[in-house]
JSON list of C-alpha atoms in Angstrom, two decimals:
[
{"chain": "N", "resi": 1, "resn": "GLY", "atom": "CA", "xyz": [84.41, 94.59, 136.17]},
{"chain": "N", "resi": 2, "resn": "ALA", "atom": "CA", "xyz": [81.40, 96.73, 134.64]},
{"chain": "N", "resi": 3, "resn": "GLY", "atom": "CA", "xyz": [81.16, 100.25, 135.46]},
{"chain": "N", "resi": 4, "resn": "VAL", "atom": "CA", "xyz": [78.49, 102.63, 136.60]},
{"chain": "N", "resi": 5, "resn": "SER", "atom": "CA", "xyz": [75.67, 101.87, 134.33]},
{"chain": "N", "resi": 6, "resn": "GLN", "atom": "CA", "xyz": [72.55, 104.65, 133.45]},
{"chain": "N", "resi": 7, "resn": "SER", "atom": "CA", "xyz": [69.08, 104.16, 131.95]},
{"chain": "N", "resi": 8, "resn": "PRO", "atom": "CA", "xyz": [67.43, 105.26, 129.71]},
{"chain": "N", "resi": 9, "resn": "ARG", "atom": "CA", "xyz": [70.43, 106.67, 127.91]},
{"chain": "N", "resi": 10, "resn": "TYR", "atom": "CA", "xyz": [68.08, 109.02, 126.32]},
{"chain": "N", "resi": 11, "resn": "LYS", "atom": "CA", "xyz": [65.01, 110.33, 127.56]},
{"chain": "N", "resi": 12, "resn": "VAL", "atom": "CA", "xyz": [62.24, 112.66, 125.54]},
{"chain": "N", "resi": 13, "resn": "THR", "atom": "CA", "xyz": [59.08, 113.77, 127.68]},
{"chain": "N", "resi": 14, "resn": "LYS", "atom": "CA", "xyz": [56.41, 116.01, 127.50]},
{"chain": "N", "resi": 15, "resn": "ARG", "atom": "CA", "xyz": [56.07, 118.95, 129.92]},
{"chain": "N", "resi": 16, "resn": "GLY", "atom": "CA", "xyz": [54.33, 118.02, 132.76]},
{"chain": "N", "resi": 17, "resn": "GLN", "atom": "CA", "xyz": [54.90, 113.77, 132.79]},
{"chain": "N", "resi": 18, "resn": "ASP", "atom": "CA", "xyz": [57.15, 112.25, 135.68]},
{"chain": "N", "resi": 19, "resn": "VAL", "atom": "CA", "xyz": [60.53, 110.26, 134.78]},
{"chain": "N", "resi": 20, "resn": "ALA", "atom": "CA", "xyz": [62.67, 108.01, 136.94]},
{"chain": "N", "resi": 21, "resn": "LEU", "atom": "CA", "xyz": [66.25, 107.85, 135.86]},
{"chain": "N", "resi": 22, "resn": "ARG", "atom": "CA", "xyz": [68.17, 104.84, 137.00]},
{"chain": "N", "resi": 23, "resn": "CYS", "atom": "CA", "xyz": [71.44, 104.42, 138.24]},
{"chain": "N", "resi": 24, "resn": "ASP", "atom": "CA", "xyz": [73.52, 100.70, 138.82]},
{"chain": "N", "resi": 25, "resn": "PRO", "atom": "CA", "xyz": [77.06, 101.52, 140.46]},
{"chain": "N", "resi": 26, "resn": "ILE", "atom": "CA", "xyz": [80.09, 99.59, 140.64]},
{"chain": "N", "resi": 27, "resn": "SER", "atom": "CA", "xyz": [79.39, 96.69, 142.87]},
{"chain": "N", "resi": 28, "resn": "GLY", "atom": "CA", "xyz": [80.22, 97.60, 146.34]},
{"chain": "N", "resi": 29, "resn": "HIS", "atom": "CA", "xyz": [80.62, 101.03, 145.83]},
{"chain": "N", "resi": 30, "resn": "VAL", "atom": "CA", "xyz": [79.73, 102.63, 148.63]},
{"chain": "N", "resi": 31, "resn": "SER", "atom": "CA", "xyz": [78.56, 106.31, 147.74]},
{"chain": "N", "resi": 32, "resn": "LEU", "atom": "CA", "xyz": [76.65, 107.08, 144.89]},
{"chain": "N", "resi": 33, "resn": "TYR", "atom": "CA", "xyz": [76.19, 111.15, 143.72]},
{"chain": "N", "resi": 34, "resn": "TRP", "atom": "CA", "xyz": [73.79, 112.41, 141.06]},
{"chain": "N", "resi": 35, "resn": "TYR", "atom": "CA", "xyz": [74.47, 115.62, 139.15]},
{"chain": "N", "resi": 36, "resn": "ARG", "atom": "CA", "xyz": [73.35, 117.63, 136.54]},
{"chain": "N", "resi": 37, "resn": "GLN", "atom": "CA", "xyz": [74.98, 119.12, 133.69]},
{"chain": "N", "resi": 38, "resn": "ALA", "atom": "CA", "xyz": [74.01, 121.70, 131.23]},
{"chain": "N", "resi": 39, "resn": "LEU", "atom": "CA", "xyz": [75.42, 121.89, 128.00]},
{"chain": "N", "resi": 40, "resn": "GLY", "atom": "CA", "xyz": [78.86, 123.21, 127.71]},
{"chain": "N", "resi": 41, "resn": "GLN", "atom": "CA", "xyz": [78.92, 123.34, 131.54]},
{"chain": "N", "resi": 42, "resn": "GLY", "atom": "CA", "xyz": [80.49, 121.51, 134.39]},
{"chain": "N", "resi": 43, "resn": "PRO", "atom": "CA", "xyz": [78.51, 118.80, 136.37]},
{"chain": "N", "resi": 44, "resn": "GLU", "atom": "CA", "xyz": [76.47, 120.56, 139.69]},
{"chain": "N", "resi": 45, "resn": "PHE", "atom": "CA", "xyz": [76.00, 118.03, 142.44]},
{"chain": "N", "resi": 46, "resn": "LEU", "atom": "CA", "xyz": [72.13, 116.83, 143.02]},
{"chain": "N", "resi": 47, "resn": "THR", "atom": "CA", "xyz": [71.97, 114.65, 145.87]},
{"chain": "N", "resi": 48, "resn": "TYR", "atom": "CA", "xyz": [74.43, 111.78, 147.23]},
{"chain": "N", "resi": 49, "resn": "PHE", "atom": "CA", "xyz": [73.75, 108.45, 149.26]},
{"chain": "N", "resi": 50, "resn": "ASN", "atom": "CA", "xyz": [76.07, 106.54, 151.36]},
{"chain": "N", "resi": 51, "resn": "TYR", "atom": "CA", "xyz": [74.45, 102.83, 151.17]},
{"chain": "N", "resi": 52, "resn": "GLU", "atom": "CA", "xyz": [70.97, 103.59, 151.28]},
{"chain": "N", "resi": 53, "resn": "ALA", "atom": "CA", "xyz": [70.63, 106.93, 153.14]},
{"chain": "N", "resi": 54, "resn": "GLN", "atom": "CA", "xyz": [70.62, 109.77, 151.76]},
{"chain": "N", "resi": 55, "resn": "GLN", "atom": "CA", "xyz": [73.19, 111.73, 152.82]},
{"chain": "N", "resi": 56, "resn": "ASP", "atom": "CA", "xyz": [72.41, 115.51, 151.63]},
{"chain": "N", "resi": 57, "resn": "LYS", "atom": "CA", "xyz": [70.30, 116.59, 149.04]},
{"chain": "N", "resi": 58, "resn": "SER", "atom": "CA", "xyz": [70.86, 120.24, 149.22]},
{"chain": "N", "resi": 59, "resn": "GLY", "atom": "CA", "xyz": [71.04, 120.61, 145.25]},
{"chain": "N", "resi": 60, "resn": "LEU", "atom": "CA", "xyz": [68.28, 119.16, 144.29]},
{"chain": "N", "resi": 61, "resn": "PRO", "atom": "CA", "xyz": [66.10, 122.27, 142.67]},
{"chain": "N", "resi": 62, "resn": "ASN", "atom": "CA", "xyz": [62.83, 121.82, 143.65]},
{"chain": "N", "resi": 63, "resn": "ASP", "atom": "CA", "xyz": [60.31, 119.32, 145.26]},
{"chain": "N", "resi": 64, "resn": "ARG", "atom": "CA", "xyz": [59.66, 118.18, 141.89]},
{"chain": "N", "resi": 65, "resn": "PHE", "atom": "CA", "xyz": [63.20, 116.15, 142.27]},
{"chain": "N", "resi": 66, "resn": "SER", "atom": "CA", "xyz": [63.71, 113.22, 144.55]},
{"chain": "N", "resi": 67, "resn": "ALA", "atom": "CA", "xyz": [66.37, 110.26, 144.66]},
{"chain": "N", "resi": 68, "resn": "GLU", "atom": "CA", "xyz": [66.40, 107.04, 146.45]},
{"chain": "N", "resi": 69, "resn": "ARG", "atom": "CA", "xyz": [68.38, 103.98, 146.82]},
{"chain": "N", "resi": 70, "resn": "PRO", "atom": "CA", "xyz": [66.52, 101.63, 149.05]},
{"chain": "N", "resi": 71, "resn": "GLU", "atom": "CA", "xyz": [69.27, 98.56, 149.54]},
{"chain": "N", "resi": 72, "resn": "GLY", "atom": "CA", "xyz": [72.55, 100.48, 149.12]},
{"chain": "N", "resi": 73, "resn": "SER", "atom": "CA", "xyz": [72.88, 99.54, 145.47]},
{"chain": "N", "resi": 74, "resn": "ILE", "atom": "CA", "xyz": [70.29, 101.05, 142.53]},
{"chain": "N", "resi": 75, "resn": "SER", "atom": "CA", "xyz": [69.20, 104.31, 142.60]},
{"chain": "N", "resi": 76, "resn": "THR", "atom": "CA", "xyz": [66.32, 106.39, 140.88]},
{"chain": "N", "resi": 77, "resn": "LEU", "atom": "CA", "xyz": [66.29, 110.01, 140.24]},
{"chain": "N", "resi": 78, "resn": "THR", "atom": "CA", "xyz": [62.72, 111.22, 139.56]},
{"chain": "N", "resi": 79, "resn": "ILE", "atom": "CA", "xyz": [61.41, 114.29, 138.55]},
{"chain": "N", "resi": 80, "resn": "GLN", "atom": "CA", "xyz": [57.93, 114.76, 138.88]},
{"chain": "N", "resi": 81, "resn": "ARG", "atom": "CA", "xyz": [56.10, 117.47, 136.23]},
{"chain": "N", "resi": 82, "resn": "THR", "atom": "CA", "xyz": [58.83, 117.83, 134.18]},
{"chain": "N", "resi": 83, "resn": "GLU", "atom": "CA", "xyz": [59.56, 121.01, 132.97]},
{"chain": "N", "resi": 84, "resn": "GLN", "atom": "CA", "xyz": [61.77, 122.27, 129.60]},
{"chain": "N", "resi": 85, "resn": "ARG", "atom": "CA", "xyz": [64.39, 123.85, 131.84]},
{"chain": "N", "resi": 86, "resn": "ASP", "atom": "CA", "xyz": [64.47, 120.05, 133.25]},
{"chain": "N", "resi": 87, "resn": "SER", "atom": "CA", "xyz": [66.16, 119.56, 129.91]},
{"chain": "N", "resi": 88, "resn": "ALA", "atom": "CA", "xyz": [70.04, 118.23, 130.78]},
{"chain": "N", "resi": 89, "resn": "MET", "atom": "CA", "xyz": [72.73, 115.13, 131.29]},
{"chain": "N", "resi": 90, "resn": "TYR", "atom": "CA", "xyz": [71.93, 113.61, 134.56]},
{"chain": "N", "resi": 91, "resn": "ARG", "atom": "CA", "xyz": [74.83, 111.59, 135.46]},
{"chain": "N", "resi": 92, "resn": "CYS", "atom": "CA", "xyz": [75.31, 109.26, 138.40]},
{"chain": "N", "resi": 93, "resn": "ALA", "atom": "CA", "xyz": [78.88, 108.36, 140.06]},
{"chain": "N", "resi": 94, "resn": "SER", "atom": "CA", "xyz": [79.99, 106.04, 142.39]},
{"chain": "N", "resi": 95, "resn": "SER", "atom": "CA", "xyz": [82.88, 105.72, 145.03]},
{"chain": "N", "resi": 96, "resn": "PRO", "atom": "CA", "xyz": [84.33, 102.83, 147.18]},
{"chain": "N", "resi": 97, "resn": "ASP", "atom": "CA", "xyz": [84.92, 104.35, 150.33]},
{"chain": "N", "resi": 98, "resn": "ARG", "atom": "CA", "xyz": [82.46, 107.45, 150.95]},
{"chain": "N", "resi": 99, "resn": "GLY", "atom": "CA", "xyz": [83.87, 109.39, 148.15]},
{"chain": "N", "resi": 100, "resn": "ARG", "atom": "CA", "xyz": [87.64, 109.43, 149.05]},
{"chain": "N", "resi": 101, "resn": "ASP", "atom": "CA", "xyz": [88.41, 108.00, 146.35]},
{"chain": "N", "resi": 102, "resn": "GLU", "atom": "CA", "xyz": [87.63, 109.18, 142.47]},
{"chain": "N", "resi": 103, "resn": "GLN", "atom": "CA", "xyz": [84.23, 108.79, 141.66]},
{"chain": "N", "resi": 104, "resn": "TYR", "atom": "CA", "xyz": [83.58, 107.04, 138.73]},
{"chain": "N", "resi": 105, "resn": "PHE", "atom": "CA", "xyz": [80.97, 108.42, 136.85]},
{"chain": "N", "resi": 106, "resn": "GLY", "atom": "CA", "xyz": [78.59, 106.30, 134.79]},
{"chain": "N", "resi": 107, "resn": "PRO", "atom": "CA", "xyz": [77.45, 107.66, 130.84]},
{"chain": "N", "resi": 108, "resn": "GLY", "atom": "CA", "xyz": [74.37, 109.82, 131.69]},
{"chain": "N", "resi": 109, "resn": "THR", "atom": "CA", "xyz": [70.99, 109.90, 130.88]},
{"chain": "N", "resi": 110, "resn": "ARG", "atom": "CA", "xyz": [70.31, 112.91, 128.38]},
{"chain": "N", "resi": 111, "resn": "LEU", "atom": "CA", "xyz": [66.84, 114.31, 129.62]},
{"chain": "N", "resi": 112, "resn": "THR", "atom": "CA", "xyz": [64.74, 116.36, 126.51]},
{"chain": "N", "resi": 113, "resn": "VAL", "atom": "CA", "xyz": [61.52, 117.70, 127.83]},
{"chain": "N", "resi": 114, "resn": "THR", "atom": "CA", "xyz": [59.30, 118.97, 124.97]},
{"chain": "K", "resi": 1, "resn": "ALA", "atom": "CA", "xyz": [81.76, 128.05, 149.68]},
{"chain": "K", "resi": 2, "resn": "GLN", "atom": "CA", "xyz": [83.87, 126.48, 147.52]},
{"chain": "K", "resi": 3, "resn": "LYS", "atom": "CA", "xyz": [84.63, 127.97, 143.55]},
{"chain": "K", "resi": 4, "resn": "ILE", "atom": "CA", "xyz": [86.35, 126.61, 141.11]},
{"chain": "K", "resi": 5, "resn": "THR", "atom": "CA", "xyz": [87.64, 128.75, 137.80]},
{"chain": "K", "resi": 6, "resn": "GLN", "atom": "CA", "xyz": [88.77, 127.06, 134.60]},
{"chain": "K", "resi": 7, "resn": "THR", "atom": "CA", "xyz": [89.71, 130.52, 132.82]},
{"chain": "K", "resi": 8, "resn": "GLN", "atom": "CA", "xyz": [90.56, 129.40, 129.33]},
{"chain": "K", "resi": 9, "resn": "PRO", "atom": "CA", "xyz": [87.00, 128.08, 127.55]},
{"chain": "K", "resi": 10, "resn": "GLY", "atom": "CA", "xyz": [89.11, 126.63, 124.71]},
{"chain": "K", "resi": 11, "resn": "MET", "atom": "CA", "xyz": [92.85, 125.64, 123.55]},
{"chain": "K", "resi": 12, "resn": "PHE", "atom": "CA", "xyz": [94.34, 124.70, 120.50]},
{"chain": "K", "resi": 13, "resn": "VAL", "atom": "CA", "xyz": [97.95, 122.64, 120.79]},
{"chain": "K", "resi": 14, "resn": "GLN", "atom": "CA", "xyz": [99.97, 121.37, 118.10]},
{"chain": "K", "resi": 15, "resn": "GLU", "atom": "CA", "xyz": [100.37, 117.83, 118.51]},
{"chain": "K", "resi": 16, "resn": "LYS", "atom": "CA", "xyz": [103.29, 115.96, 120.48]},
{"chain": "K", "resi": 17, "resn": "GLU", "atom": "CA", "xyz": [103.58, 119.25, 122.38]},
{"chain": "K", "resi": 18, "resn": "ALA", "atom": "CA", "xyz": [102.94, 119.90, 126.08]},
{"chain": "K", "resi": 19, "resn": "VAL", "atom": "CA", "xyz": [99.51, 122.10, 127.19]},
{"chain": "K", "resi": 20, "resn": "THR", "atom": "CA", "xyz": [98.90, 123.47, 130.27]},
{"chain": "K", "resi": 21, "resn": "LEU", "atom": "CA", "xyz": [95.25, 123.43, 131.18]},
{"chain": "K", "resi": 22, "resn": "ASP", "atom": "CA", "xyz": [94.83, 126.08, 134.28]},
{"chain": "K", "resi": 23, "resn": "CYS", "atom": "CA", "xyz": [92.52, 125.79, 137.41]},
{"chain": "K", "resi": 24, "resn": "THR", "atom": "CA", "xyz": [92.33, 127.85, 140.42]},
{"chain": "K", "resi": 25, "resn": "TYR", "atom": "CA", "xyz": [90.26, 126.98, 143.64]},
{"chain": "K", "resi": 26, "resn": "ASP", "atom": "CA", "xyz": [88.82, 128.99, 146.95]},
{"chain": "K", "resi": 27, "resn": "THR", "atom": "CA", "xyz": [88.68, 127.07, 149.48]},
{"chain": "K", "resi": 28, "resn": "SER", "atom": "CA", "xyz": [88.71, 128.04, 153.54]},
{"chain": "K", "resi": 29, "resn": "ASP", "atom": "CA", "xyz": [89.03, 124.14, 154.28]},
{"chain": "K", "resi": 30, "resn": "GLN", "atom": "CA", "xyz": [92.38, 122.47, 154.99]},
{"chain": "K", "resi": 31, "resn": "SER", "atom": "CA", "xyz": [91.64, 119.34, 153.63]},
{"chain": "K", "resi": 32, "resn": "TYR", "atom": "CA", "xyz": [90.11, 118.64, 150.32]},
{"chain": "K", "resi": 33, "resn": "GLY", "atom": "CA", "xyz": [91.29, 116.92, 147.06]},
{"chain": "K", "resi": 34, "resn": "LEU", "atom": "CA", "xyz": [91.66, 118.09, 143.60]},
{"chain": "K", "resi": 35, "resn": "PHE", "atom": "CA", "xyz": [90.30, 116.05, 140.52]},
{"chain": "K", "resi": 36, "resn": "TRP", "atom": "CA", "xyz": [90.47, 116.78, 136.44]},
{"chain": "K", "resi": 37, "resn": "TYR", "atom": "CA", "xyz": [87.81, 114.66, 134.33]},
{"chain": "K", "resi": 38, "resn": "LYS", "atom": "CA", "xyz": [88.17, 114.17, 130.56]},
{"chain": "K", "resi": 39, "resn": "GLN", "atom": "CA", "xyz": [85.13, 114.52, 128.66]},
{"chain": "K", "resi": 40, "resn": "PRO", "atom": "CA", "xyz": [85.45, 113.63, 125.01]},
{"chain": "K", "resi": 41, "resn": "SER", "atom": "CA", "xyz": [82.33, 114.32, 122.51]},
{"chain": "K", "resi": 42, "resn": "SER", "atom": "CA", "xyz": [81.49, 111.09, 123.19]},
{"chain": "K", "resi": 43, "resn": "GLY", "atom": "CA", "xyz": [80.35, 112.12, 126.59]},
{"chain": "K", "resi": 44, "resn": "GLU", "atom": "CA", "xyz": [81.73, 109.79, 129.48]},
{"chain": "K", "resi": 45, "resn": "MET", "atom": "CA", "xyz": [83.44, 111.48, 132.18]},
{"chain": "K", "resi": 46, "resn": "ILE", "atom": "CA", "xyz": [86.96, 109.84, 132.34]},
{"chain": "K", "resi": 47, "resn": "PHE", "atom": "CA", "xyz": [88.89, 110.00, 135.53]},
{"chain": "K", "resi": 48, "resn": "LEU", "atom": "CA", "xyz": [92.74, 111.52, 134.93]},
{"chain": "K", "resi": 49, "resn": "ILE", "atom": "CA", "xyz": [94.31, 112.58, 138.26]},
{"chain": "K", "resi": 50, "resn": "TYR", "atom": "CA", "xyz": [94.04, 113.29, 141.79]},
{"chain": "K", "resi": 51, "resn": "GLN", "atom": "CA", "xyz": [96.44, 115.41, 144.33]},
{"chain": "K", "resi": 52, "resn": "GLY", "atom": "CA", "xyz": [95.47, 115.80, 147.73]},
{"chain": "K", "resi": 53, "resn": "SER", "atom": "CA", "xyz": [95.76, 118.82, 149.82]},
{"chain": "K", "resi": 54, "resn": "TYR", "atom": "CA", "xyz": [98.30, 117.44, 152.07]},
{"chain": "K", "resi": 55, "resn": "ASP", "atom": "CA", "xyz": [100.46, 115.42, 149.09]},
{"chain": "K", "resi": 56, "resn": "GLU", "atom": "CA", "xyz": [103.64, 117.13, 149.33]},
{"chain": "K", "resi": 57, "resn": "GLN", "atom": "CA", "xyz": [104.55, 115.40, 145.63]},
{"chain": "K", "resi": 58, "resn": "ASN", "atom": "CA", "xyz": [102.63, 116.62, 142.48]},
{"chain": "K", "resi": 59, "resn": "ALA", "atom": "CA", "xyz": [100.57, 113.69, 141.05]},
{"chain": "K", "resi": 60, "resn": "THR", "atom": "CA", "xyz": [101.54, 112.27, 138.34]},
{"chain": "K", "resi": 61, "resn": "GLU", "atom": "CA", "xyz": [99.51, 109.61, 135.78]},
{"chain": "K", "resi": 62, "resn": "GLY", "atom": "CA", "xyz": [101.55, 108.52, 132.66]},
{"chain": "K", "resi": 63, "resn": "ARG", "atom": "CA", "xyz": [101.42, 111.60, 130.57]},
{"chain": "K", "resi": 64, "resn": "TYR", "atom": "CA", "xyz": [99.47, 113.67, 132.57]},
{"chain": "K", "resi": 65, "resn": "SER", "atom": "CA", "xyz": [100.84, 115.78, 136.04]},
{"chain": "K", "resi": 66, "resn": "LEU", "atom": "CA", "xyz": [99.01, 118.30, 137.88]},
{"chain": "K", "resi": 67, "resn": "ASN", "atom": "CA", "xyz": [100.96, 121.00, 139.13]},
{"chain": "K", "resi": 68, "resn": "PHE", "atom": "CA", "xyz": [99.68, 121.72, 142.49]},
{"chain": "K", "resi": 69, "resn": "GLN", "atom": "CA", "xyz": [100.31, 124.96, 143.93]},
{"chain": "K", "resi": 70, "resn": "LYS", "atom": "CA", "xyz": [99.05, 125.18, 147.54]},
{"chain": "K", "resi": 71, "resn": "ALA", "atom": "CA", "xyz": [99.59, 128.78, 148.51]},
{"chain": "K", "resi": 72, "resn": "ARG", "atom": "CA", "xyz": [98.32, 130.35, 144.99]},
{"chain": "K", "resi": 73, "resn": "LYS", "atom": "CA", "xyz": [95.42, 127.70, 145.18]},
{"chain": "K", "resi": 74, "resn": "SER", "atom": "CA", "xyz": [96.21, 126.61, 141.83]},
{"chain": "K", "resi": 75, "resn": "ALA", "atom": "CA", "xyz": [95.97, 122.95, 140.35]},
{"chain": "K", "resi": 76, "resn": "ASN", "atom": "CA", "xyz": [97.04, 123.14, 136.70]},
{"chain": "K", "resi": 77, "resn": "LEU", "atom": "CA", "xyz": [97.01, 119.99, 134.42]},
{"chain": "K", "resi": 78, "resn": "VAL", "atom": "CA", "xyz": [99.82, 119.28, 132.43]},
{"chain": "K", "resi": 79, "resn": "ILE", "atom": "CA", "xyz": [99.30, 117.29, 129.42]},
{"chain": "K", "resi": 80, "resn": "SER", "atom": "CA", "xyz": [102.80, 116.33, 127.83]},
{"chain": "K", "resi": 81, "resn": "ALA", "atom": "CA", "xyz": [103.10, 115.13, 124.40]},
{"chain": "K", "resi": 82, "resn": "SER", "atom": "CA", "xyz": [99.62, 116.11, 123.37]},
{"chain": "K", "resi": 83, "resn": "GLN", "atom": "CA", "xyz": [98.06, 113.20, 120.55]},
{"chain": "K", "resi": 84, "resn": "LEU", "atom": "CA", "xyz": [94.86, 114.13, 118.43]},
{"chain": "K", "resi": 85, "resn": "GLY", "atom": "CA", "xyz": [92.84, 111.79, 121.05]},
{"chain": "K", "resi": 86, "resn": "ASP", "atom": "CA", "xyz": [93.07, 114.36, 123.95]},
{"chain": "K", "resi": 87, "resn": "SER", "atom": "CA", "xyz": [91.09, 116.80, 122.06]},
{"chain": "K", "resi": 88, "resn": "ALA", "atom": "CA", "xyz": [88.32, 117.10, 124.42]},
{"chain": "K", "resi": 89, "resn": "MET", "atom": "CA", "xyz": [86.27, 119.04, 127.38]},
{"chain": "K", "resi": 90, "resn": "TYR", "atom": "CA", "xyz": [88.85, 118.87, 130.50]},
{"chain": "K", "resi": 91, "resn": "PHE", "atom": "CA", "xyz": [87.02, 119.61, 133.95]},
{"chain": "K", "resi": 92, "resn": "CYS", "atom": "CA", "xyz": [88.79, 120.64, 137.21]},
{"chain": "K", "resi": 93, "resn": "ALA", "atom": "CA", "xyz": [86.94, 119.47, 140.69]},
{"chain": "K", "resi": 94, "resn": "MET", "atom": "CA", "xyz": [87.13, 119.82, 144.14]},
{"chain": "K", "resi": 95, "resn": "ARG", "atom": "CA", "xyz": [86.36, 117.92, 146.52]},
{"chain": "K", "resi": 96, "resn": "ASP", "atom": "CA", "xyz": [84.39, 119.27, 149.75]},
{"chain": "K", "resi": 97, "resn": "VAL", "atom": "CA", "xyz": [85.41, 116.82, 152.30]},
{"chain": "K", "resi": 98, "resn": "ASP", "atom": "CA", "xyz": [83.49, 118.17, 155.28]},
{"chain": "K", "resi": 99, "resn": "ALA", "atom": "CA", "xyz": [80.39, 118.02, 152.77]},
{"chain": "K", "resi": 100, "resn": "GLY", "atom": "CA", "xyz": [80.00, 114.45, 152.27]},
{"chain": "K", "resi": 101, "resn": "ASN", "atom": "CA", "xyz": [82.75, 114.27, 149.23]},
{"chain": "K", "resi": 102, "resn": "MET", "atom": "CA", "xyz": [80.34, 115.63, 147.01]},
{"chain": "K", "resi": 103, "resn": "LEU", "atom": "CA", "xyz": [82.46, 117.37, 143.87]},
{"chain": "K", "resi": 104, "resn": "THR", "atom": "CA", "xyz": [82.45, 120.93, 142.72]},
{"chain": "K", "resi": 105, "resn": "PHE", "atom": "CA", "xyz": [83.19, 121.77, 139.07]},
{"chain": "K", "resi": 106, "resn": "GLY", "atom": "CA", "xyz": [84.66, 123.97, 137.01]},
{"chain": "K", "resi": 107, "resn": "GLY", "atom": "CA", "xyz": [83.05, 125.05, 133.91]},
{"chain": "K", "resi": 108, "resn": "GLY", "atom": "CA", "xyz": [85.87, 123.29, 131.69]},
{"chain": "K", "resi": 109, "resn": "THR", "atom": "CA", "xyz": [88.63, 123.92, 128.84]},
{"chain": "K", "resi": 110, "resn": "ARG", "atom": "CA", "xyz": [88.05, 122.63, 125.18]},
{"chain": "K", "resi": 111, "resn": "LEU", "atom": "CA", "xyz": [91.17, 121.54, 124.42]},
{"chain": "K", "resi": 112, "resn": "MET", "atom": "CA", "xyz": [91.61, 120.73, 120.57]},
{"chain": "K", "resi": 113, "resn": "VAL", "atom": "CA", "xyz": [94.81, 118.91, 119.36]},
{"chain": "K", "resi": 114, "resn": "LYS", "atom": "CA", "xyz": [95.91, 120.28, 115.61]},
{"chain": "K", "resi": 115, "resn": "PRO", "atom": "CA", "xyz": [97.67, 117.67, 113.69]}
]
């Protein structure tokens, strides 16, 4: 079956612009996680959802970052007024049962803010 | 707070030999999970193996095994019979059961397999 998909795969934007990153999890997966990965480092947690409810957003760096999953499936991570320090790989992962099993990662969106 | 430490930034191994990638963790939780992921140059994150804190036996998945030493808080990945395709970044991660099951990752080890 299809894995986790993310779009766009690459996004170049100018500082100050808003961007929306999309994640389509594996069908039926309950939990959806967003991570951010800087070059040469491991992913860092941003936020996660069980179904449509955002359970924890403690990893979001500041209030320019927000996420939603309105119908409990596709999720969007939005970054407002982008800054160069936001440049990173943004990864989405889904898990079938509230994260008690392994998390399956998508290919990521490489965001570059110029 | 949780912490995952991978002390080997890079390692070389000869093809067909075994290699151990180190991972130590720090947690006060009794229930947790430990994972290893592989990230090849293509950038994808590939799940390799999982060990639960209450599992008495070390996890194995094909050529991958996890050397779990709970008292030492270590969860080393052993790759047997290395192949050229094993060259990649390897990340150790811990699942925080009490905080929503998000994963905390170590800094990674870059493994290079020599022909």
